[in-house]
Every structure is written in structure tokens, then in C-alpha cells.
PDB file of C-alpha atoms in Angstrom:
ATOM      1  CA  UNK A   1       0.035   0.232   0.103  1.00  0.00           C
ATOM      2  CA  UNK A   2       1.606   3.259  -0.858  1.00  0.00           C
ATOM      3  CA  UNK A   3       0.550   6.463   1.303  1.00  0.00           C
ATOM      4  CA  UNK A   4       0.880   9.483  -0.058  1.00  0.00           C
ATOM      5  CA  UNK A   5       2.096  12.655   1.996  1.00  0.00           C
ATOM      6  CA  UNK A   6      -0.360  15.629   2.072  1.00  0.00           C
ATOM      7  CA  UNK A   7       0.382  18.953   2.916  1.00  0.00           C
ATOM      8  CA  UNK A   8      -1.751  21.641   4.244  1.00  0.00           C
ATOM      9  CA  UNK A   9      -1.688  25.355   4.002  1.00  0.00           C
ATOM     10  CA  UNK A  10      -3.779  27.149   5.932  1.00  0.00           C
ATOM     11  CA  UNK A  11      -5.947  30.332   3.823  1.00  0.00           C
ATOM     12  CA  UNK A  12      -4.362  33.796   3.799  1.00  0.00           C
ATOM     13  CA  UNK A  13      -0.667  32.825   4.900  1.00  0.00           C
ATOM     14  CA  UNK A  14       1.069  32.375   1.415  1.00  0.00           C
ATOM     15  CA  UNK A  15       1.304  35.724  -0.623  1.00  0.00           C
ATOM     16  CA  UNK A  16       1.614  35.677  -4.087  1.00  0.00           C
ATOM     17  CA  UNK A  17       4.878  37.193  -5.876  1.00  0.00           C
ATOM     18  CA  UNK A  18       2.558  40.146  -7.169  1.00  0.00           C
ATOM     19  CA  UNK A  19       0.639  40.526  -3.601  1.00  0.00           C
ATOM     20  CA  UNK A  20       0.998  44.044  -1.884  1.00  0.00           C
ATOM     21  CA  UNK A  21       0.216  44.970   1.568  1.00  0.00           C
ATOM     22  CA  UNK A  22      -2.706  47.529   2.300  1.00  0.00           C
ATOM     23  CA  UNK A  23       0.295  50.197   2.802  1.00  0.00           C
ATOM     24  CA  UNK A  24       2.068  49.457  -0.210  1.00  0.00           C
ATOM     25  CA  UNK A  25      -1.407  49.725  -2.013  1.00  0.00           C
ATOM     26  CA  UNK A  26      -2.179  52.937  -0.277  1.00  0.00           C
ATOM     27  CA  UNK A  27       1.165  54.478  -0.947  1.00  0.00           C
ATOM     28  CA  UNK A  28       1.177  53.705  -4.540  1.00  0.00           C
ATOM     29  CA  UNK A  29      -2.580  54.810  -4.900  1.00  0.00           C
ATOM     30  CA  UNK A  30      -1.439  58.133  -3.042  1.00  0.00           C
ATOM     31  CA  UNK A  31       1.492  58.821  -5.528  1.00  0.00           C
ATOM     32  CA  UNK A  32      -0.403  58.166  -8.602  1.00  0.00           C
ATOM     33  CA  UNK A  33      -3.263  60.574  -7.739  1.00  0.00           C
ATOM     34  CA  UNK A  34      -0.748  62.968  -6.573  1.00  0.00           C
ATOM     35  CA  UNK A  35       1.113  62.893  -9.773  1.00  0.00           C
ATOM     36  CA  UNK A  36      -2.018  62.936 -11.766  1.00  0.00           C
ATOM     37  CA  UNK A  37      -3.236  66.067  -9.792  1.00  0.00           C
ATOM     38  CA  UNK A  38       0.091  68.070 -10.798  1.00  0.00           C
ATOM     39  CA  UNK A  39      -0.214  67.143 -14.140  1.00  0.00           C
ATOM     40  CA  UNK A  40      -3.658  68.283 -14.702  1.00  0.00           C
ATOM     41  CA  UNK A  41      -3.485  71.069 -12.344  1.00  0.00           C
ATOM     42  CA  UNK A  42      -1.826  73.936 -14.910  1.00  0.00           C
ATOM     43  CA  UNK A  43      -4.136  72.864 -17.722  1.00  0.00           C
ATOM     44  CA  UNK A  44      -7.269  73.072 -15.359  1.00  0.00           C
ATOM     45  CA  UNK A  45      -5.886  76.906 -14.069  1.00  0.00           C
ATOM     46  CA  UNK A  46      -5.551  77.952 -17.900  1.00  0.00           C
ATOM     47  CA  UNK A  47      -8.684  76.677 -18.852  1.00  0.00           C
ATOM     48  CA  UNK A  48     -10.523  78.199 -15.972  1.00  0.00           C
ATOM     49  CA  UNK A  49      -8.828  81.292 -16.022  1.00  0.00           C
ATOM     50  CA  UNK A  50      -9.837  81.836 -19.824  1.00  0.00           C
ATOM     51  CA  UNK A  51     -13.392  81.781 -18.937  1.00  0.00           C
ATOM     52  CA  UNK A  52     -13.271  84.605 -16.010  1.00  0.00           C
ATOM     53  CA  UNK A  53     -13.676  88.202 -16.478  1.00  0.00           C
ATOM     54  CA  UNK A  54     -10.108  90.366 -16.633  1.00  0.00           C
ATOM     55  CA  UNK A  55     -10.831  91.748 -13.166  1.00  0.00           C
ATOM     56  CA  UNK A  56     -10.682  88.106 -11.779  1.00  0.00           C
ATOM     57  CA  UNK A  57      -8.114  86.934 -13.801  1.00  0.00           C
ATOM     58  CA  UNK A  58      -5.550  86.404 -11.269  1.00  0.00           C
ATOM     59  CA  UNK A  59      -7.779  85.498  -8.321  1.00  0.00           C
ATOM     60  CA  UNK A  60      -8.721  82.105  -7.473  1.00  0.00           C
ATOM     61  CA  UNK A  61     -12.716  82.717  -8.314  1.00  0.00           C
ATOM     62  CA  UNK A  62     -12.807  80.078 -11.076  1.00  0.00           C
ATOM     63  CA  UNK A  63     -16.547  80.152 -11.016  1.00  0.00           C
ATOM     64  CA  UNK A  64     -17.586  83.752 -10.622  1.00  0.00           C
ATOM     65  CA  UNK A  65     -19.298  85.195 -13.056  1.00  0.00           C
ATOM     66  CA  UNK A  66     -18.280  82.600 -15.865  1.00  0.00           C
ATOM     67  CA  UNK A  67     -17.926  84.026 -19.512  1.00  0.00           C
ATOM     68  CA  UNK A  68     -16.802  83.275 -23.094  1.00  0.00           C
ATOM     69  CA  UNK A  69     -16.133  86.946 -23.837  1.00  0.00           C
ATOM     70  CA  UNK A  70     -12.586  86.333 -23.680  1.00  0.00           C
ATOM     71  CA  UNK A  71     -12.962  83.507 -26.526  1.00  0.00           C
ATOM     72  CA  UNK A  72     -14.761  86.074 -28.968  1.00  0.00           C
ATOM     73  CA  UNK A  73     -12.864  88.747 -28.386  1.00  0.00           C
ATOM     74  CA  UNK A  74      -9.933  86.741 -29.395  1.00  0.00           C
ATOM     75  CA  UNK A  75     -10.970  85.340 -32.268  1.00  0.00           C
ATOM     76  CA  UNK A  76     -12.935  89.125 -33.607  1.00  0.00           C
ATOM     77  CA  UNK A  77     -10.565  91.745 -32.389  1.00  0.00           C
ATOM     78  CA  UNK A  78      -7.185  90.253 -32.907  1.00  0.00           C
ATOM     79  CA  UNK A  79      -5.307  88.444 -35.710  1.00  0.00           C
ATOM     80  CA  UNK A  80      -6.105  85.242 -33.730  1.00  0.00           C
ATOM     81  CA  UNK A  81      -7.219  82.867 -36.936  1.00  0.00           C
ATOM     82  CA  UNK A  82      -4.345  84.463 -39.676  1.00  0.00           C
ATOM     83  CA  UNK A  83      -1.711  83.134 -36.906  1.00  0.00           C
ATOM     84  CA  UNK A  84      -3.628  79.948 -36.459  1.00  0.00           C
ATOM     85  CA  UNK A  85      -3.660  79.615 -40.490  1.00  0.00           C
ATOM     86  CA  UNK A  86      -0.138  80.095 -40.632  1.00  0.00           C
ATOM     87  CA  UNK A  87       0.902  77.934 -38.024  1.00  0.00           C
ATOM     88  CA  UNK A  88      -1.204  75.131 -39.550  1.00  0.00           C
ATOM     89  CA  UNK A  89       0.358  75.756 -42.783  1.00  0.00           C
ATOM     90  CA  UNK A  90       4.440  75.803 -41.900  1.00  0.00           C
ATOM     91  CA  UNK A  91       3.566  72.722 -39.331  1.00  0.00           C
ATOM     92  CA  UNK A  92       1.749  70.788 -41.846  1.00  0.00           C
ATOM     93  CA  UNK A  93       4.539  71.334 -44.708  1.00  0.00           C
ATOM     94  CA  UNK A  94       6.954  70.397 -41.568  1.00  0.00           C
ATOM     95  CA  UNK A  95       5.281  67.261 -40.989  1.00  0.00           C
ATOM     96  CA  UNK A  96       4.749  66.052 -44.488  1.00  0.00           C
ATOM     97  CA  UNK A  97       8.459  66.581 -45.739  1.00  0.00           C
ATOM     98  CA  UNK A  98       9.886  66.089 -42.171  1.00  0.00           C
ATOM     99  CA  UNK A  99       8.137  62.412 -42.720  1.00  0.00           C
ATOM    100  CA  UNK A 100       9.256  62.145 -46.149  1.00  0.00           C
ATOM    101  CA  UNK A 101      12.770  62.766 -45.976  1.00  0.00           C
ATOM    102  CA  UNK A 102      13.895  61.498 -42.308  1.00  0.00           C
ATOM    103  CA  UNK A 103      12.262  58.000 -43.670  1.00  0.00           C
ATOM    104  CA  UNK A 104      14.037  57.716 -46.679  1.00  0.00           C
ATOM    105  CA  UNK A 105      17.311  58.729 -45.047  1.00  0.00           C
ATOM    106  CA  UNK A 106      16.446  56.475 -42.424  1.00  0.00           C
ATOM    107  CA  UNK A 107      15.921  53.871 -44.936  1.00  0.00           C
ATOM    108  CA  UNK A 108      18.990  54.278 -46.920  1.00  0.00           C
ATOM    109  CA  UNK A 109      21.559  54.382 -44.350  1.00  0.00           C
ATOM    110  CA  UNK A 110      19.795  51.387 -42.569  1.00  0.00           C
ATOM    111  CA  UNK A 111      19.878  48.978 -45.869  1.00  0.00           C
ATOM    112  CA  UNK A 112      22.770  50.508 -48.152  1.00  0.00           C
ATOM    113  CA  UNK A 113      26.404  51.045 -47.943  1.00  0.00           C
ATOM    114  CA  UNK A 114      27.565  54.444 -49.780  1.00  0.00           C
ATOM    115  CA  UNK A 115      31.019  56.620 -49.264  1.00  0.00           C
ATOM    116  CA  UNK A 116      30.363  59.186 -46.840  1.00  0.00           C
ATOM    117  CA  UNK A 117      27.737  56.959 -44.815  1.00  0.00           C
ATOM    118  CA  UNK A 118      29.525  57.121 -41.091  1.00  0.00           C
ATOM    119  CA  UNK A 119      30.136  60.916 -42.002  1.00  0.00           C
ATOM    120  CA  UNK A 120      26.335  61.408 -42.325  1.00  0.00           C
ATOM    121  CA  UNK A 121      25.310  59.589 -39.396  1.00  0.00           C
ATOM    122  CA  UNK A 122      27.953  61.427 -37.156  1.00  0.00           C
ATOM    123  CA  UNK A 123      26.549  64.758 -38.755  1.00  0.00           C
ATOM    124  CA  UNK A 124      23.122  64.169 -38.245  1.00  0.00           C
ATOM    125  CA  UNK A 125      24.263  63.462 -34.105  1.00  0.00           C
ATOM    126  CA  UNK A 126      26.469  65.989 -33.783  1.00  0.00           C
ATOM    127  CA  UNK A 127      23.362  68.605 -35.255  1.00  0.00           C
ATOM    128  CA  UNK A 128      21.348  67.649 -32.325  1.00  0.00           C
ATOM    129  CA  UNK A 129      23.945  68.935 -29.683  1.00  0.00           C
ATOM    130  CA  UNK A 130      23.538  72.790 -30.549  1.00  0.00           C
ATOM    131  CA  UNK A 131      21.177  74.941 -28.791  1.00  0.00           C
ATOM    132  CA  UNK A 132      19.144  77.251 -30.203  1.00  0.00           C
ATOM    133  CA  UNK A 133      20.688  80.445 -28.734  1.00  0.00           C
ATOM    134  CA  UNK A 134      23.664  79.215 -31.130  1.00  0.00           C
ATOM    135  CA  UNK A 135      22.050  78.699 -34.040  1.00  0.00           C
ATOM    136  CA  UNK A 136      19.598  81.234 -34.322  1.00  0.00           C
ATOM    137  CA  UNK A 137      21.677  83.849 -35.455  1.00  0.00           C
ATOM    138  CA  UNK A 138      24.130  82.372 -38.273  1.00  0.00           C
ATOM    139  CA  UNK A 139      20.638  80.251 -39.555  1.00  0.00           C
ATOM    140  CA  UNK A 140      18.789  84.111 -39.694  1.00  0.00           C
ATOM    141  CA  UNK A 141      21.890  85.167 -41.761  1.00  0.00           C
ATOM    142  CA  UNK A 142      21.435  82.402 -44.003  1.00  0.00           C
ATOM    143  CA  UNK A 143      17.719  83.010 -44.682  1.00  0.00           C
ATOM    144  CA  UNK A 144      18.343  86.509 -45.043  1.00  0.00           C
ATOM    145  CA  UNK A 145      20.404  85.637 -47.490  1.00  0.00           C
ATOM    146  CA  UNK A 146      18.376  83.629 -49.335  1.00  0.00           C
ATOM    147  CA  UNK A 147      15.396  85.624 -48.765  1.00  0.00           C
ATOM    148  CA  UNK A 148      13.306  83.920 -46.794  1.00  0.00           C
ATOM    149  CA  UNK A 149      12.836  86.170 -43.747  1.00  0.00           C
ATOM    150  CA  UNK A 150       9.252  86.784 -42.677  1.00  0.00           C
ATOM    151  CA  UNK A 151       8.490  83.648 -45.540  1.00  0.00           C
ATOM    152  CA  UNK A 152       6.804  80.708 -44.280  1.00  0.00           C
ATOM    153  CA  UNK A 153       9.384  78.285 -46.207  1.00  0.00           C
ATOM    154  CA  UNK A 154      12.020  79.576 -44.318  1.00  0.00           C
ATOM    155  CA  UNK A 155      10.357  78.665 -40.711  1.00  0.00           C
ATOM    156  CA  UNK A 156       9.603  75.268 -42.572  1.00  0.00           C
ATOM    157  CA  UNK A 157      13.205  74.661 -43.425  1.00  0.00           C
ATOM    158  CA  UNK A 158      14.426  75.954 -40.491  1.00  0.00           C
ATOM    159  CA  UNK A 159      12.134  73.449 -38.290  1.00  0.00           C
ATOM    160  CA  UNK A 160      13.180  70.642 -40.707  1.00  0.00           C
ATOM    161  CA  UNK A 161      17.002  71.019 -39.435  1.00  0.00           C
ATOM    162  CA  UNK A 162      15.492  70.725 -36.313  1.00  0.00           C
ATOM    163  CA  UNK A 163      13.156  67.723 -36.531  1.00  0.00           C
ATOM    164  CA  UNK A 164      14.810  65.463 -39.220  1.00  0.00           C
ATOM    165  CA  UNK A 165      18.165  64.703 -37.529  1.00  0.00           C
ATOM    166  CA  UNK A 166      16.627  63.117 -34.631  1.00  0.00           C
ATOM    167  CA  UNK A 167      13.834  61.123 -36.621  1.00  0.00           C
ATOM    168  CA  UNK A 168      16.189  59.763 -39.201  1.00  0.00           C
ATOM    169  CA  UNK A 169      18.278  58.348 -36.800  1.00  0.00           C
ATOM    170  CA  UNK A 170      15.171  56.966 -35.224  1.00  0.00           C
ATOM    171  CA  UNK A 171      13.674  55.528 -38.345  1.00  0.00           C
ATOM    172  CA  UNK A 172      17.110  53.682 -39.294  1.00  0.00           C
ATOM    173  CA  UNK A 173      16.810  52.127 -35.738  1.00  0.00           C
ATOM    174  CA  UNK A 174      13.213  51.206 -36.895  1.00  0.00           C
ATOM    175  CA  UNK A 175      14.369  49.954 -40.116  1.00  0.00           C
ATOM    176  CA  UNK A 176      16.961  47.963 -38.598  1.00  0.00           C
ATOM    177  CA  UNK A 177      14.246  45.761 -37.002  1.00  0.00           C
ATOM    178  CA  UNK A 178      12.377  45.058 -40.530  1.00  0.00           C
ATOM    179  CA  UNK A 179      14.037  41.421 -41.982  1.00  0.00           C
ATOM    180  CA  UNK A 180      16.187  42.494 -45.001  1.00  0.00           C
ATOM    181  CA  UNK A 181      14.673  39.234 -46.373  1.00  0.00           C
ATOM    182  CA  UNK A 182      11.292  41.673 -47.365  1.00  0.00           C
ATOM    183  CA  UNK A 183      13.597  43.568 -49.447  1.00  0.00           C
ATOM    184  CA  UNK A 184      15.037  40.804 -51.219  1.00  0.00           C
ATOM    185  CA  UNK A 185      11.630  39.280 -51.614  1.00  0.00           C
ATOM    186  CA  UNK A 186      10.555  42.529 -53.335  1.00  0.00           C
ATOM    187  CA  UNK A 187      13.888  42.170 -55.418  1.00  0.00           C
ATOM    188  CA  UNK A 188      12.742  38.619 -56.787  1.00  0.00           C
ATOM    189  CA  UNK A 189       9.215  40.427 -57.751  1.00  0.00           C
ATOM    190  CA  UNK A 190      11.156  42.797 -59.957  1.00  0.00           C
ATOM    191  CA  UNK A 191      11.098  45.936 -57.789  1.00  0.00           C
ATOM    192  CA  UNK A 192      13.754  48.902 -57.541  1.00  0.00           C
ATOM    193  CA  UNK A 193      14.700  50.009 -54.572  1.00  0.00           C
ATOM    194  CA  UNK A 194      12.391  52.829 -54.392  1.00  0.00           C
ATOM    195  CA  UNK A 195       9.667  50.558 -55.461  1.00  0.00           C
ATOM    196  CA  UNK A 196      10.609  48.006 -51.900  1.00  0.00           C
ATOM    197  CA  UNK A 197      11.005  51.262 -49.850  1.00  0.00           C
ATOM    198  CA  UNK A 198       7.311  52.568 -50.989  1.00  0.00           C
ATOM    199  CA  UNK A 199       5.193  48.975 -51.381  1.00  0.00           C
ATOM    200  CA  UNK A 200       6.804  47.066 -48.952  1.00  0.00           C
ATOM    201  CA  UNK A 201       9.077  48.774 -46.256  1.00  0.00           C
ATOM    202  CA  UNK A 202       7.120  51.839 -45.743  1.00  0.00           C
ATOM    203  CA  UNK A 203       3.563  50.242 -44.522  1.00  0.00           C
ATOM    204  CA  UNK A 204       5.742  48.173 -42.035  1.00  0.00           C
ATOM    205  CA  UNK A 205       7.236  51.442 -40.362  1.00  0.00           C
ATOM    206  CA  UNK A 206       3.808  52.841 -39.472  1.00  0.00           C
ATOM    207  CA  UNK A 207       4.434  53.135 -35.904  1.00  0.00           C
ATOM    208  CA  UNK A 208       8.079  54.753 -36.888  1.00  0.00           C
ATOM    209  CA  UNK A 209       5.957  57.676 -39.264  1.00  0.00           C
ATOM    210  CA  UNK A 210       3.598  57.982 -36.377  1.00  0.00           C
ATOM    211  CA  UNK A 211       6.512  58.701 -33.809  1.00  0.00           C
ATOM    212  CA  UNK A 212       8.293  60.932 -36.762  1.00  0.00           C
ATOM    213  CA  UNK A 213       5.404  62.902 -37.554  1.00  0.00           C
ATOM    214  CA  UNK A 214       4.099  63.662 -34.288  1.00  0.00           C
ATOM    215  CA  UNK A 215       7.329  65.049 -33.206  1.00  0.00           C
ATOM    216  CA  UNK A 216       7.801  67.113 -36.588  1.00  0.00           C
ATOM    217  CA  UNK A 217       4.408  68.757 -35.930  1.00  0.00           C
ATOM    218  CA  UNK A 218       5.020  69.412 -32.714  1.00  0.00           C
ATOM    219  CA  UNK A 219       8.462  70.967 -33.580  1.00  0.00           C
ATOM    220  CA  UNK A 220       7.155  73.280 -35.719  1.00  0.00           C
ATOM    221  CA  UNK A 221       3.429  74.029 -33.557  1.00  0.00           C
ATOM    222  CA  UNK A 222       4.857  74.969 -30.606  1.00  0.00           C
ATOM    223  CA  UNK A 223       8.425  76.382 -31.004  1.00  0.00           C
ATOM    224  CA  UNK A 224       8.713  80.370 -30.010  1.00  0.00           C
ATOM    225  CA  UNK A 225      12.535  81.786 -30.621  1.00  0.00           C
ATOM    226  CA  UNK A 226      12.496  81.121 -34.438  1.00  0.00           C
ATOM    227  CA  UNK A 227       9.098  82.149 -34.826  1.00  0.00           C
ATOM    228  CA  UNK A 228       9.655  85.234 -33.188  1.00  0.00           C
ATOM    229  CA  UNK A 229      12.801  86.106 -34.694  1.00  0.00           C
ATOM    230  CA  UNK A 230      11.963  85.105 -38.242  1.00  0.00           C
ATOM    231  CA  UNK A 231       8.601  86.734 -38.693  1.00  0.00           C
ATOM    232  CA  UNK A 232       6.996  89.916 -38.418  1.00  0.00           C
ATOM    233  CA  UNK A 233       4.395  92.091 -38.726  1.00  0.00           C
ATOM    234  CA  UNK A 234       0.770  90.619 -37.715  1.00  0.00           C
ATOM    235  CA  UNK A 235      -0.305  88.922 -41.360  1.00  0.00           C
ATOM    236  CA  UNK A 236       2.665  87.140 -41.004  1.00  0.00           C
ATOM    237  CA  UNK A 237       3.159  85.618 -37.483  1.00  0.00           C
ATOM    238  CA  UNK A 238       2.555  82.060 -36.514  1.00  0.00           C
ATOM    239  CA  UNK A 239       0.549  81.445 -33.163  1.00  0.00           C
ATOM    240  CA  UNK A 240       4.100  81.447 -31.132  1.00  0.00           C
ATOM    241  CA  UNK A 241       4.389  85.071 -32.235  1.00  0.00           C
ATOM    242  CA  UNK A 242       1.065  86.449 -31.819  1.00  0.00           C
ATOM    243  CA  UNK A 243       0.751  85.256 -27.947  1.00  0.00           C
ATOM    244  CA  UNK A 244       3.342  88.162 -27.569  1.00  0.00           C
ATOM    245  CA  UNK A 245       1.381  90.523 -28.474  1.00  0.00           C
ATOM    246  CA  UNK A 246      -0.992  89.976 -25.482  1.00  0.00           C
ATOM    247  CA  UNK A 247       2.281  90.479 -23.053  1.00  0.00           C
ATOM    248  CA  UNK A 248       4.303  93.858 -22.822  1.00  0.00           C
ATOM    249  CA  UNK A 249       6.132  95.853 -20.188  1.00  0.00           C
ATOM    250  CA  UNK A 250       3.511  97.019 -18.368  1.00  0.00           C
ATOM    251  CA  UNK A 251       1.584  93.998 -17.940  1.00  0.00           C
ATOM    252  CA  UNK A 252      -0.083  90.801 -19.568  1.00  0.00           C
ATOM    253  CA  UNK A 253      -3.658  90.523 -20.868  1.00  0.00           C
ATOM    254  CA  UNK A 254      -4.498  87.019 -18.987  1.00  0.00           C
ATOM    255  CA  UNK A 255      -8.027  86.392 -20.746  1.00  0.00           C
ATOM    256  CA  UNK A 256      -7.122  86.726 -24.525  1.00  0.00           C
ATOM    257  CA  UNK A 257      -3.787  84.758 -23.709  1.00  0.00           C
ATOM    258  CA  UNK A 258      -5.169  81.740 -21.594  1.00  0.00           C
ATOM    259  CA  UNK A 259      -7.942  81.444 -24.045  1.00  0.00           C
ATOM    260  CA  UNK A 260      -5.465  81.375 -27.229  1.00  0.00           C
ATOM    261  CA  UNK A 261      -3.342  78.788 -25.130  1.00  0.00           C
ATOM    262  CA  UNK A 262      -6.574  76.333 -24.860  1.00  0.00           C
ATOM    263  CA  UNK A 263      -7.194  76.398 -28.599  1.00  0.00           C
ATOM    264  CA  UNK A 264      -3.582  75.941 -29.440  1.00  0.00           C
ATOM    265  CA  UNK A 265      -3.435  73.098 -27.432  1.00  0.00           C
ATOM    266  CA  UNK A 266      -6.460  71.208 -29.575  1.00  0.00           C
ATOM    267  CA  UNK A 267      -4.555  70.429 -32.624  1.00  0.00           C
ATOM    268  CA  UNK A 268      -1.779  69.389 -30.940  1.00  0.00           C
ATOM    269  CA  UNK A 269      -4.174  67.030 -28.954  1.00  0.00           C
ATOM    270  CA  UNK A 270      -6.284  65.979 -32.066  1.00  0.00           C
ATOM    271  CA  UNK A 271      -2.483  64.803 -33.813  1.00  0.00           C
ATOM    272  CA  UNK A 272      -1.450  63.053 -30.323  1.00  0.00           C
ATOM    273  CA  UNK A 273      -4.789  61.225 -30.823  1.00  0.00           C
ATOM    274  CA  UNK A 274      -4.285  59.869 -33.970  1.00  0.00           C
ATOM    275  CA  UNK A 275      -0.875  59.381 -33.231  1.00  0.00           C
ATOM    276  CA  UNK A 276      -0.828  57.860 -29.553  1.00  0.00           C
ATOM    277  CA  UNK A 277      -1.272  53.791 -30.475  1.00  0.00           C
ATOM    278  CA  UNK A 278       1.553  53.950 -32.427  1.00  0.00           C
ATOM    279  CA  UNK A 279       4.285  55.811 -30.212  1.00  0.00           C
ATOM    280  CA  UNK A 280       5.150  53.293 -27.826  1.00  0.00           C
ATOM    281  CA  UNK A 281       5.632  50.914 -30.123  1.00  0.00           C
ATOM    282  CA  UNK A 282       7.934  53.671 -32.351  1.00  0.00           C
ATOM    283  CA  UNK A 283       9.797  54.647 -29.957  1.00  0.00           C
ATOM    284  CA  UNK A 284      10.535  51.562 -28.722  1.00  0.00           C
ATOM    285  CA  UNK A 285      11.794  50.134 -32.208  1.00  0.00           C
ATOM    286  CA  UNK A 286      13.814  52.980 -33.042  1.00  0.00           C
ATOM    287  CA  UNK A 287      15.520  52.798 -29.335  1.00  0.00           C
ATOM    288  CA  UNK A 288      16.224  48.887 -30.513  1.00  0.00           C
ATOM    289  CA  UNK A 289      19.498  49.556 -32.672  1.00  0.00           C
ATOM    290  CA  UNK A 290      21.437  53.174 -33.099  1.00  0.00           C
TER     291      UNK A 290
END
């Protein structure tokens, strides 16, 4: 007769590896709550300030005499719509051209061997090391000599010099994760290198393209220094330059400025919502290989 030993365990005595004590759980949730409040508070403050009369702009009376006059005055009494249109034009062109140049550059560096390849990659990397304050004067002189000051094209070219080097590096890392056998299958089917890139590789690179598009758009949409230095005149300003109209040495017009800030955030939020499902995948894939 075979006897089997049985062991008994008391319920509640054995804790799983993922079990947290009540104190640890409370600390975790409290930390998340505090972090969420810190993240949301500035945005909520700006919105609530935008719907207050001017006399209450710097007070904490958020729900006293709520009004949307700041928004109506912003649209009717300023050149906000013109600034908004200029920013959409510049950011849209920067996004489209940035994606095209970064994707083709990243693919070429990832797949082909050519003279100067290493020098090109070092150049793209080194350009990221210079701060805006150092570059603004030489870029201003170049744009002036080309007649591109006060022109949207000048801003687009300037923003591309910021966005393309980073995005090209990221796209190269992303293309490195795509098997080369796909390129070889395209060659077997008679596709040239561009056809392989366009028809086979690019559809697989949508996460990386989403990150590139988002970064290029945000670079152009929220930039202040170049837009303020290169563009003058109300009809030529972008949103970054237009907002400075509400601030002078005597004070600030908090109502119109906060209303404009809320409206400016809407396009960026829309772009983020479209790109968010690809952002984590694209950034992670782009960081696999340098």
C-alpha cells in the first residue's frame, strides 16, 4: 500500500509574488493621485482663467461670473485666425516634408552602403548638440541671404533642420528591426529599391512614421524662438509670435492669452490622439539599434 503525504496550507498565509500589502497599495495609489493632480492642475488653471472676466484673472474665483468673452474677443478683435492659419501651414508642411526626408534617409542608411555614410550619421548626431541660442544667428543670416525671412518657407526649412536629424536616427533604428528578407523578396518580384521601400517597407513602418510625424508637428507647432525672430507683421506671425502681443512691459492680458493657449492645444491634442497607439511601439523600435 502506497501512502501519499499531503501538506496543508492555511488560507491567507501564502502570498503571491504580485501581492502588495495594504500600506504599499495605499502609497502607490496616493502617489498616482498626486502625480495626476500635478499634471492636470496647470491645464485646468489655464482653462478656468480663460473663462473668467479680466478683473478676476489673477484670483482664485474660478466660477464667479463665468464668461466666454475672452474667446469671442480673441477671434473678433485680433489676428488670431491668421496666426492660426500660418501655424497650420508651417506645421503641416514641416510634418509632411519631415516624414518624407527622415524616412528615406533612415532607410538609405539602414539598407545601403555608400561613401560618406558614417560621416552623414555623425553629422545628424552632432547637429542635435547645438542649442537654439547658438544657431539662431547663423540661420537668420542664411535665411536673410536667401530672401526667406518673413516667409513660411524659411520657418519650414528651419524646423526641418531640427526635426529631421533626430527622426532620421530613429527611423534608421526602426528599419533595422525589419527583416532584410522583405527587401530581397521585393527584388525577386522585380521591384527597384524605391519600389521596395514604398510598397513593402513603408507600410510596415507605420509606428515609426507616426512618431516622426508627431515630433515634426510638435516641433513646428510650439516653437517660439525662431518664429519670433524670423517673422514680423501681424499677417505673417505664427501663434508663437502672436501670443507675445498679449504681454508687454506694463502687464499681461491674461484673458485672451489663456483663451489662445486653450485653442492652440486642441490641434496638438488631436494629432496626439491619432498617433498615440503607435507612439510607444515606434519609440521602442527606433531605440533598439542605433
